[in-house]
One Martini backbone bead per residue (centre of mass of N, CA, C, O) as a GRO file, in nm:
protein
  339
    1UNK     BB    1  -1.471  -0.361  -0.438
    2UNK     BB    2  -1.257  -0.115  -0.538
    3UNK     BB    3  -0.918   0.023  -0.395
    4UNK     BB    4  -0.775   0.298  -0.228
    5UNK     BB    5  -0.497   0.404   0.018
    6UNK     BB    6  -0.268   0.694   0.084
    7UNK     BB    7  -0.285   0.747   0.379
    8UNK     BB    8  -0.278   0.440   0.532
    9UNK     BB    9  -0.092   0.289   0.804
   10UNK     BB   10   0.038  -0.025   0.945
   11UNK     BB   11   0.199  -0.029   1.270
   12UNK     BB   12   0.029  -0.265   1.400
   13UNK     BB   13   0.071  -0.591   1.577
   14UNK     BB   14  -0.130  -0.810   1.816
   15UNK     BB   15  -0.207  -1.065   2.031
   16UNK     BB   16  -0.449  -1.318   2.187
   17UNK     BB   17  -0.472  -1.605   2.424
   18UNK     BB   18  -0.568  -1.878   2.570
   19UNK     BB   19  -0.400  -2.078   2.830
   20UNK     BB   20  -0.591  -2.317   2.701
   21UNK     BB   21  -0.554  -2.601   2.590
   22UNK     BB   22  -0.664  -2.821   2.336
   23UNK     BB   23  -0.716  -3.152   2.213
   24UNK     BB   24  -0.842  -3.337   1.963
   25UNK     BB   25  -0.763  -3.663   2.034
   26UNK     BB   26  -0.970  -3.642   2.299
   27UNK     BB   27  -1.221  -3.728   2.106
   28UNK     BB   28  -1.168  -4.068   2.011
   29UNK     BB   29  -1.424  -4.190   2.206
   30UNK     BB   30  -1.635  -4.059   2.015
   31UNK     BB   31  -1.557  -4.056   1.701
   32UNK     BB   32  -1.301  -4.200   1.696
   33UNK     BB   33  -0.955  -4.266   1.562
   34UNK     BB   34  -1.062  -4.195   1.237
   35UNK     BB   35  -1.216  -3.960   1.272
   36UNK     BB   36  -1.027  -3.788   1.390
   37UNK     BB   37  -0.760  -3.810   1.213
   38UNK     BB   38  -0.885  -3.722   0.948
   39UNK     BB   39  -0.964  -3.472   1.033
   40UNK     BB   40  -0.714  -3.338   1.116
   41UNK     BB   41  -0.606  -3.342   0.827
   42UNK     BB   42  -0.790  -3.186   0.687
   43UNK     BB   43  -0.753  -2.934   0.943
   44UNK     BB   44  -0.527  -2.912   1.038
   45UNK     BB   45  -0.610  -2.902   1.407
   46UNK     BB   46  -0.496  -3.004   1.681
   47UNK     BB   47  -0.504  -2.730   1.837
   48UNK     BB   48  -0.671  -2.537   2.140
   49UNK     BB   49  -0.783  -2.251   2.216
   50UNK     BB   50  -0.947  -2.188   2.547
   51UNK     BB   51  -1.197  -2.042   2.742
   52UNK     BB   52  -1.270  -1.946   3.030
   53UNK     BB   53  -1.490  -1.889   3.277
   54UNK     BB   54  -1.546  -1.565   3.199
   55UNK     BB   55  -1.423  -1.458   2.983
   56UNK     BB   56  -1.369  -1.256   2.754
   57UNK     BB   57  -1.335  -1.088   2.435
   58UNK     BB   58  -1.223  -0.800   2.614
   59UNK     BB   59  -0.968  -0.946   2.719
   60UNK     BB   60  -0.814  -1.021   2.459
   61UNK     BB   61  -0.826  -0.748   2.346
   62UNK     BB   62  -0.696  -0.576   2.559
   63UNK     BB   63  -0.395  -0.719   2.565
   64UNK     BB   64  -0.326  -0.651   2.278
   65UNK     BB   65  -0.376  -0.331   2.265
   66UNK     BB   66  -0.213  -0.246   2.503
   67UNK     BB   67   0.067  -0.355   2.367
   68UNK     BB   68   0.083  -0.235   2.144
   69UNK     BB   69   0.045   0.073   2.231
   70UNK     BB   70   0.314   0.064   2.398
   71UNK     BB   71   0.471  -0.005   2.161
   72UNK     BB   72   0.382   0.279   2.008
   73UNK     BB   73   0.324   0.527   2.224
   74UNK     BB   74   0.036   0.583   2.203
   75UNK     BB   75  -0.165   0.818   2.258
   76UNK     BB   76  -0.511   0.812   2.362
   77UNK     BB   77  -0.618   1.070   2.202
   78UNK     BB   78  -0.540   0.986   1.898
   79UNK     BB   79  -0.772   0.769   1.887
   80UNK     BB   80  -1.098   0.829   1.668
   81UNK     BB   81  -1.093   0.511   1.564
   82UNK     BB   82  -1.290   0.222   1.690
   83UNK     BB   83  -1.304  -0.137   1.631
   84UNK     BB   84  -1.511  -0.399   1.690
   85UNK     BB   85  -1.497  -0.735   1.560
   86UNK     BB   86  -1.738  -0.969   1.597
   87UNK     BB   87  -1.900  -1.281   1.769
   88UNK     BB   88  -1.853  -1.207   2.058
   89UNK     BB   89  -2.015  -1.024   2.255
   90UNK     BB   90  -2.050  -0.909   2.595
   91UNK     BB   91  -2.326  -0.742   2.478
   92UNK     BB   92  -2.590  -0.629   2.281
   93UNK     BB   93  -2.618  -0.361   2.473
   94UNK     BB   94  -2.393  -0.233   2.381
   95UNK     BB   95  -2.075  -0.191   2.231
   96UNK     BB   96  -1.784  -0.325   2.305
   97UNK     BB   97  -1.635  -0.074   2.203
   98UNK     BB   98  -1.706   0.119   2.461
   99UNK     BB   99  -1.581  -0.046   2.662
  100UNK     BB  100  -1.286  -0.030   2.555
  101UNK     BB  101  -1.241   0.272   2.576
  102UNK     BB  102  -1.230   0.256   2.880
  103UNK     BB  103  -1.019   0.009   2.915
  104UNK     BB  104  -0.846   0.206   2.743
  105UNK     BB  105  -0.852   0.526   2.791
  106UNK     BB  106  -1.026   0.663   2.581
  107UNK     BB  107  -1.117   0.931   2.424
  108UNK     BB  108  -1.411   1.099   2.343
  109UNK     BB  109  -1.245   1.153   2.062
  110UNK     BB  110  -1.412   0.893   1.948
  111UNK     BB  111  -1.508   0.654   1.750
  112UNK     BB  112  -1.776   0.369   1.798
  113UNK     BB  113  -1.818   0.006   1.704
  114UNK     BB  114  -1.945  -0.249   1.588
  115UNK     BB  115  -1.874  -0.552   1.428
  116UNK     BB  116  -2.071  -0.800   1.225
  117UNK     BB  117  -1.767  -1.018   1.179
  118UNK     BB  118  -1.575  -1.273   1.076
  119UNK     BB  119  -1.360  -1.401   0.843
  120UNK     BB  120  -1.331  -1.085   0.710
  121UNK     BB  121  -1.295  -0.852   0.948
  122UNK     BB  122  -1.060  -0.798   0.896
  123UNK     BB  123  -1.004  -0.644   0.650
  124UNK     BB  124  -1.262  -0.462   0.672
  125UNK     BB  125  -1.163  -0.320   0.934
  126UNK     BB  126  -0.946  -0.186   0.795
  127UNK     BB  127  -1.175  -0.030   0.591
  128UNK     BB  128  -1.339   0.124   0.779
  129UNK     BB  129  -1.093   0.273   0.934
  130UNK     BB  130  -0.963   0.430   0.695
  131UNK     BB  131  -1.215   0.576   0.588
  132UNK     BB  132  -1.240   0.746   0.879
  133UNK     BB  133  -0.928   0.846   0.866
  134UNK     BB  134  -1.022   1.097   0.605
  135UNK     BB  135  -1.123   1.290   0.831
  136UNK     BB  136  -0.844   1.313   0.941
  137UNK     BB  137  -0.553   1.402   1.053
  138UNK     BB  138  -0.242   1.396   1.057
  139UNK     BB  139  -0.153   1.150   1.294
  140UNK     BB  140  -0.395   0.992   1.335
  141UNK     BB  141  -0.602   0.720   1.500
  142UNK     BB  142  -0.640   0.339   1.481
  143UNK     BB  143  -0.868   0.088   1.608
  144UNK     BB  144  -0.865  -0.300   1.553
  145UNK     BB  145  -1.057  -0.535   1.680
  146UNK     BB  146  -1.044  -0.888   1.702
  147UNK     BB  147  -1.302  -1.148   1.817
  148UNK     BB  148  -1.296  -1.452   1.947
  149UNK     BB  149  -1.493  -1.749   2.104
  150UNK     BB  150  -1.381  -2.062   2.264
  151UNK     BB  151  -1.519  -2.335   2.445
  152UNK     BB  152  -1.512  -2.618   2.583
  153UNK     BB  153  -1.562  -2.935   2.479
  154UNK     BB  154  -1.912  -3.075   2.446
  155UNK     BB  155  -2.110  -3.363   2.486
  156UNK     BB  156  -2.410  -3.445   2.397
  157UNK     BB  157  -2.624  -3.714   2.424
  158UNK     BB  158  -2.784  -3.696   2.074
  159UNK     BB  159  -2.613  -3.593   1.878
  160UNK     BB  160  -2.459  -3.493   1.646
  161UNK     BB  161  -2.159  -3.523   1.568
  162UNK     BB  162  -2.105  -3.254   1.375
  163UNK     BB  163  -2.099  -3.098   1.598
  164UNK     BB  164  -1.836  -3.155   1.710
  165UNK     BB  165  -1.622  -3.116   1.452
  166UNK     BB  166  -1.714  -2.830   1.466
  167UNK     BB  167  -1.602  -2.742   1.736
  168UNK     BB  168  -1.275  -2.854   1.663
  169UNK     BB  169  -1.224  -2.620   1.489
  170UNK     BB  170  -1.235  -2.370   1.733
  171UNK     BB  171  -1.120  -2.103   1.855
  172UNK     BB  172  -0.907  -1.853   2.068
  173UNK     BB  173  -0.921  -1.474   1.983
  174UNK     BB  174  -0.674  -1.196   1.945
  175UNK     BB  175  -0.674  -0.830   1.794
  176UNK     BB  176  -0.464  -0.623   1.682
  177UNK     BB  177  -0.478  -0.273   1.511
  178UNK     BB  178  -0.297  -0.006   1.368
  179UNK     BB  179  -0.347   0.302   1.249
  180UNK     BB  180  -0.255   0.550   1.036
  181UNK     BB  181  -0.207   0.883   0.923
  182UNK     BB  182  -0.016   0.857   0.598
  183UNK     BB  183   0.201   0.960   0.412
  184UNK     BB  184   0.273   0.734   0.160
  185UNK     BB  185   0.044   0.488   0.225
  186UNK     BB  186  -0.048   0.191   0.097
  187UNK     BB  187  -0.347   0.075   0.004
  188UNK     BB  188  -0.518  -0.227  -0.117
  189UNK     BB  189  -0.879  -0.302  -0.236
  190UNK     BB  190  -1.121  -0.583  -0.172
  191UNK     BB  191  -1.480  -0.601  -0.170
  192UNK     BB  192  -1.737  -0.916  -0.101
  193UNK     BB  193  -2.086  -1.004  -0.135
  194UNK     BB  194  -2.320  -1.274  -0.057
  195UNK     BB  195  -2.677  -1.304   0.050
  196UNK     BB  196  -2.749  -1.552  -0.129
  197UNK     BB  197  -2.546  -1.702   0.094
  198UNK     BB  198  -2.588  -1.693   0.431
  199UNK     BB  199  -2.682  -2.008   0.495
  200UNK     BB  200  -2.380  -2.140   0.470
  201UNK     BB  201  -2.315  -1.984   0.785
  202UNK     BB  202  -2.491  -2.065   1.055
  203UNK     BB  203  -2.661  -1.916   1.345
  204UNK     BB  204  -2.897  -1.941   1.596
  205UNK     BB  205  -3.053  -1.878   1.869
  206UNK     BB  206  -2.957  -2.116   2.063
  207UNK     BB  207  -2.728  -2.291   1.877
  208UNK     BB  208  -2.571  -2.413   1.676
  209UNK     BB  209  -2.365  -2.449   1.391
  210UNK     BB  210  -2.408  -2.422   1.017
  211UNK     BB  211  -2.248  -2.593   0.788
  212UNK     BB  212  -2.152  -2.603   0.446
  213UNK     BB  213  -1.884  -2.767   0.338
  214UNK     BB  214  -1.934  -2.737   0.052
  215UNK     BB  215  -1.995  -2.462  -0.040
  216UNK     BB  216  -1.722  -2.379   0.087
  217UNK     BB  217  -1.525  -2.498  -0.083
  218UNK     BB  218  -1.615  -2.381  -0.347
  219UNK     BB  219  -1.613  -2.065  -0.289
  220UNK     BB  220  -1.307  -2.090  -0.239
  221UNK     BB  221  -1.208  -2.203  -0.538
  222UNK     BB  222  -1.345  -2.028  -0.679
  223UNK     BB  223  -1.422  -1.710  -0.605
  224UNK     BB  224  -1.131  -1.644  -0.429
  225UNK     BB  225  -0.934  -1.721  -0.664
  226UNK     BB  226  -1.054  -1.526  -0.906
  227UNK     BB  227  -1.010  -1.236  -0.707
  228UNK     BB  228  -0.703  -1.273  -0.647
  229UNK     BB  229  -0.649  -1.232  -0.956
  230UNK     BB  230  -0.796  -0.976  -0.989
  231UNK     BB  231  -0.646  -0.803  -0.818
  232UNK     BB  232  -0.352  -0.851  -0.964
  233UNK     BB  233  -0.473  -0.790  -1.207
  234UNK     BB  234  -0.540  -0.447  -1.109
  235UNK     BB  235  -0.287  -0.383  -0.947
  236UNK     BB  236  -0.011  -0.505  -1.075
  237UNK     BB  237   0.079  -0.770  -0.889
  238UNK     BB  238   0.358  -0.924  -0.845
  239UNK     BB  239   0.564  -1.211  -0.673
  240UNK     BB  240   0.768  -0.974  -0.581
  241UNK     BB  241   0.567  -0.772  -0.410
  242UNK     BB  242   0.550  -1.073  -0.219
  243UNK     BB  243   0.600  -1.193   0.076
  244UNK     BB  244   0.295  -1.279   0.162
  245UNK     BB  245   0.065  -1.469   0.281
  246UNK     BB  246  -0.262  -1.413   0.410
  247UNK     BB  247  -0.532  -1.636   0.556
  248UNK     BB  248  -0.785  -1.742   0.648
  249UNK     BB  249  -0.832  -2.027   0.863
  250UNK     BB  250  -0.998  -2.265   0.788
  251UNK     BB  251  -0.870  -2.482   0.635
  252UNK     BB  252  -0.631  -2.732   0.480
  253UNK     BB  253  -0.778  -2.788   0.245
  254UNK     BB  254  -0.850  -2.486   0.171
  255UNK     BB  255  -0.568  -2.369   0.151
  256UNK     BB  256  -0.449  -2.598  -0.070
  257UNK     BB  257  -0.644  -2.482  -0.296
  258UNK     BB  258  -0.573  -2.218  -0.331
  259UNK     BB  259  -0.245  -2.273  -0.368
  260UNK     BB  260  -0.301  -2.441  -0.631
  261UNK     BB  261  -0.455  -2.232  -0.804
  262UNK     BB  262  -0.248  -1.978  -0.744
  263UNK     BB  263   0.063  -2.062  -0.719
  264UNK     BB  264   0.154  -2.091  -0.391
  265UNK     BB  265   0.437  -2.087  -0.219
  266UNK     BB  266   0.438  -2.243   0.110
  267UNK     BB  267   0.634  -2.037   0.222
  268UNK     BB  268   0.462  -1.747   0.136
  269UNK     BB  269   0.237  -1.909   0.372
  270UNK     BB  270   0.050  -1.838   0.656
  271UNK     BB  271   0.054  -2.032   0.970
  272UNK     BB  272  -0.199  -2.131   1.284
  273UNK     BB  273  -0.396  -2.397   1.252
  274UNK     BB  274  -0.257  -2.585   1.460
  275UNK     BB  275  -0.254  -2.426   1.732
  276UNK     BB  276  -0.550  -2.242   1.675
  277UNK     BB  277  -0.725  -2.260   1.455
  278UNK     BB  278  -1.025  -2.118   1.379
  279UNK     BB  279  -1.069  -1.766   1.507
  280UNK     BB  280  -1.164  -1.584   1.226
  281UNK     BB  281  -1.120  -1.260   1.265
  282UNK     BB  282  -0.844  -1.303   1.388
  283UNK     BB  283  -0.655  -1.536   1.219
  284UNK     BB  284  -0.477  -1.360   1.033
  285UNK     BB  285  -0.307  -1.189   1.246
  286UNK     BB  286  -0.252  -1.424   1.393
  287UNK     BB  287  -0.054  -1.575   1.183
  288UNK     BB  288   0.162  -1.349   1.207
  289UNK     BB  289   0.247  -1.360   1.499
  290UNK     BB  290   0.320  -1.676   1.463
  291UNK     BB  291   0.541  -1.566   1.236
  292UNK     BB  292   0.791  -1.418   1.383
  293UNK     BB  293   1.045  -1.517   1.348
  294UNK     BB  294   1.079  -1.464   0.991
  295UNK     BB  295   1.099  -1.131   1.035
  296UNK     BB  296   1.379  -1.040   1.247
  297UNK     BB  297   1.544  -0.918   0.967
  298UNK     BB  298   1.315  -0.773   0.883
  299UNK     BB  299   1.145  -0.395   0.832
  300UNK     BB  300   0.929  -0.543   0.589
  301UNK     BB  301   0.655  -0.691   0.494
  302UNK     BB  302   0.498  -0.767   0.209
  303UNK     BB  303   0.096  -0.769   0.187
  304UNK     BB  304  -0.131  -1.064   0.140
  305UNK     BB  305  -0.482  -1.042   0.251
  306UNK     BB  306  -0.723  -1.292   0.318
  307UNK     BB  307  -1.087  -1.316   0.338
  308UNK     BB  308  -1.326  -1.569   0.429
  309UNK     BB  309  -1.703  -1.611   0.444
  310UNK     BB  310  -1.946  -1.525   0.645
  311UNK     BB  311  -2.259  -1.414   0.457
  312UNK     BB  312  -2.097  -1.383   0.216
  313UNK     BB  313  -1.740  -1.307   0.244
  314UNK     BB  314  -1.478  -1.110   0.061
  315UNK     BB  315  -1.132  -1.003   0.173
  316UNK     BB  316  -0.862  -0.754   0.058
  317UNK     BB  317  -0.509  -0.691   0.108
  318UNK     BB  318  -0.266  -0.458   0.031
  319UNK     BB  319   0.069  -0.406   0.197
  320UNK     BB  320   0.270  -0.271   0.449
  321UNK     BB  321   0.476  -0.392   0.739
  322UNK     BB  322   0.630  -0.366   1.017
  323UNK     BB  323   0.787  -0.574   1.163
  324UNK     BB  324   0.890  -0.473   1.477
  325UNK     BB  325   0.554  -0.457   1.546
  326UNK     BB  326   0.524  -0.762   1.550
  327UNK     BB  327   0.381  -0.943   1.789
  328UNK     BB  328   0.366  -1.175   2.038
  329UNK     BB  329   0.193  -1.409   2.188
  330UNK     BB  330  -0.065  -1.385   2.424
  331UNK     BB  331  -0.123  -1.529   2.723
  332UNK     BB  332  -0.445  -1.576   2.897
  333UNK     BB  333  -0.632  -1.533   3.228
  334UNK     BB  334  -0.773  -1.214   3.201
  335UNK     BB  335  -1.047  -1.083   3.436
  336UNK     BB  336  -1.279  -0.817   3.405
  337UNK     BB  337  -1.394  -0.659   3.739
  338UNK     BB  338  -1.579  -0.396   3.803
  339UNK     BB  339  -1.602  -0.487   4.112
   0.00000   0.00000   0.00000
């Protein structure tokens, strides 16, 4: 699906992870220390932010809403959807997006609902909260909360190493993002997806996660990069008119390939995945926060932001962003008791 919004603006965009960073390093015992260190080269991983109990993704999601909120002075009840993106909700039912509107005390007026996505899951969430915003009045607000869980890391003998590997790939976080709906802000849009390899990333219930590593790889190097081209060369976008990329941030081998493959020029690449690990739905906006020194002195952004994995589907956005709402990650161990 190929489209455009003219008429919806991201305002902005907030980040949080928890405050225990786990280093991959220590995990040379169980590894080995040249498997260790192989796996940190291709993952480019060194370090990862990770969940204390009982924290919940509800917790990383409200730091980040709340301060964005705070940020952009928005009344909260110009807010009339809500989407929270996540796997890793704090119960079955209802969708942790209800829990959100209470505890951000958004008004009745507001739809709210969960979106079960992952990798692509910002951009997508970015498209579905866009698209609800074209029956609202101009000036009415969208919130996009995305955020996975990932906690400390534990090996038990007996288990293939390789559950182990995939584990000290992923961190926690979560993001806010902001949507207005406003005269004149284009947003163009590509989103796709593939069922019949859904279980090329898969977790079954009370189980590890399974990845296919060959098949993600090749994936991302032939889909997303002709996609990718064929996006920029369906709406005419020229590399003078990207300020940044910003990709899920899958591991350093997927990365460096799509940008040999697409000609992207280093500097022009945001990545956060050496301090951050793969996040899932939260990585590509933790990566725009994360480097946020770069944008100091600049007023406006163009992005273009891809998101990749999971289902499989694949999700791209071109927009611009105000720099000076983009802010600093928040570390938090934060933890909301009804009681």
């Amino acid at each position: 699906m190929l489209g455009q919004f003219s008429n919806v603006k991201i305002q902005g965009i907030a980040s949080a992870v928890p405050k225990r960073v786990e280093d991959n390093s220590q995990f040379e015992p169980i590894l080995g220390k040249r498997r260790t260190q192989k796996q940190i080269r291709i993952t480019g991983v060194e370090r990862r932010h990770v969940s204390e109990e009982p924290q919940q993704v509800s917790d990383l999601m409200y730091v980040a809403a709340d301060r964005l909120l705070n940020q952009l002075k928005w009344k909260r009840n110009q807010i009339k959807v809500l989407v929270c993106v996540t796997q890793s909700p704090n119960f079955l039912i209802p969708s942790t997006a209800f829990f959100m509107q209470k505890r951000l005390q958004i008004s009745e007026d507001c739809m709210c609902f969960d979106v079960n996505l992952g990798c692509s899951g910002a951009c997508s969430g970015i498209q579905i909260a866009s698209s609800l915003l074209q029956a609202c009045d101009s000036g009415e607000k969208a919130l996009v909360l995305v955020g996975e869980l990932s906690y400390p890391t534990y090996y038990n003998e007996g288990k293939p190493l390789s559950d182990l590997a995939n584990k000290i790939l992923f961190g926690a976080g979560a993001a806010a993002i902001g949507l207005e709906k406003a005269e004149d802000a284009l947003m163009k849009i590509m989103t796709k997806s593939d069922g019949k390899r859904y279980n090329t990333i898969i977790r079954y219930f009370n189980q590890e996660i399974e990845i296919d590593g060959g098949a993600v790889l090749e994936f991302s190097i032939n889909k997303v990069t002709q996609d990718l081209c064929k996006f920029k060369e369906y709406f005419n976008i020229q590399e003078k008119d990207i300020d940044y990329y910003v990709f899920h941030q899958a591991q350093k081998l997927i990365l460096d390939s799509i940008c040999d493959e697409c000609g992207i020029q280093e500097e022009k690449e945001l990545r956060s995945l050496n301090e951050y690990g793969n996040t899932s739905s939260a990585s590509i906006l933790l990566s725009i926060c994360a480097n946020i020194e770069l944008f100091k002195d600049k007023k406006e952004l163009k992005m273009l932001l891809c998101g990749f994995g999971v289902g499989l589907a694949w999700s791209m956005i071109y927009t611009k962003i105000p720099a000076q709402n983009i802010l600093p990650i928040i570390e938090t161990d934060v933890h909301y008791c009804e009681e």
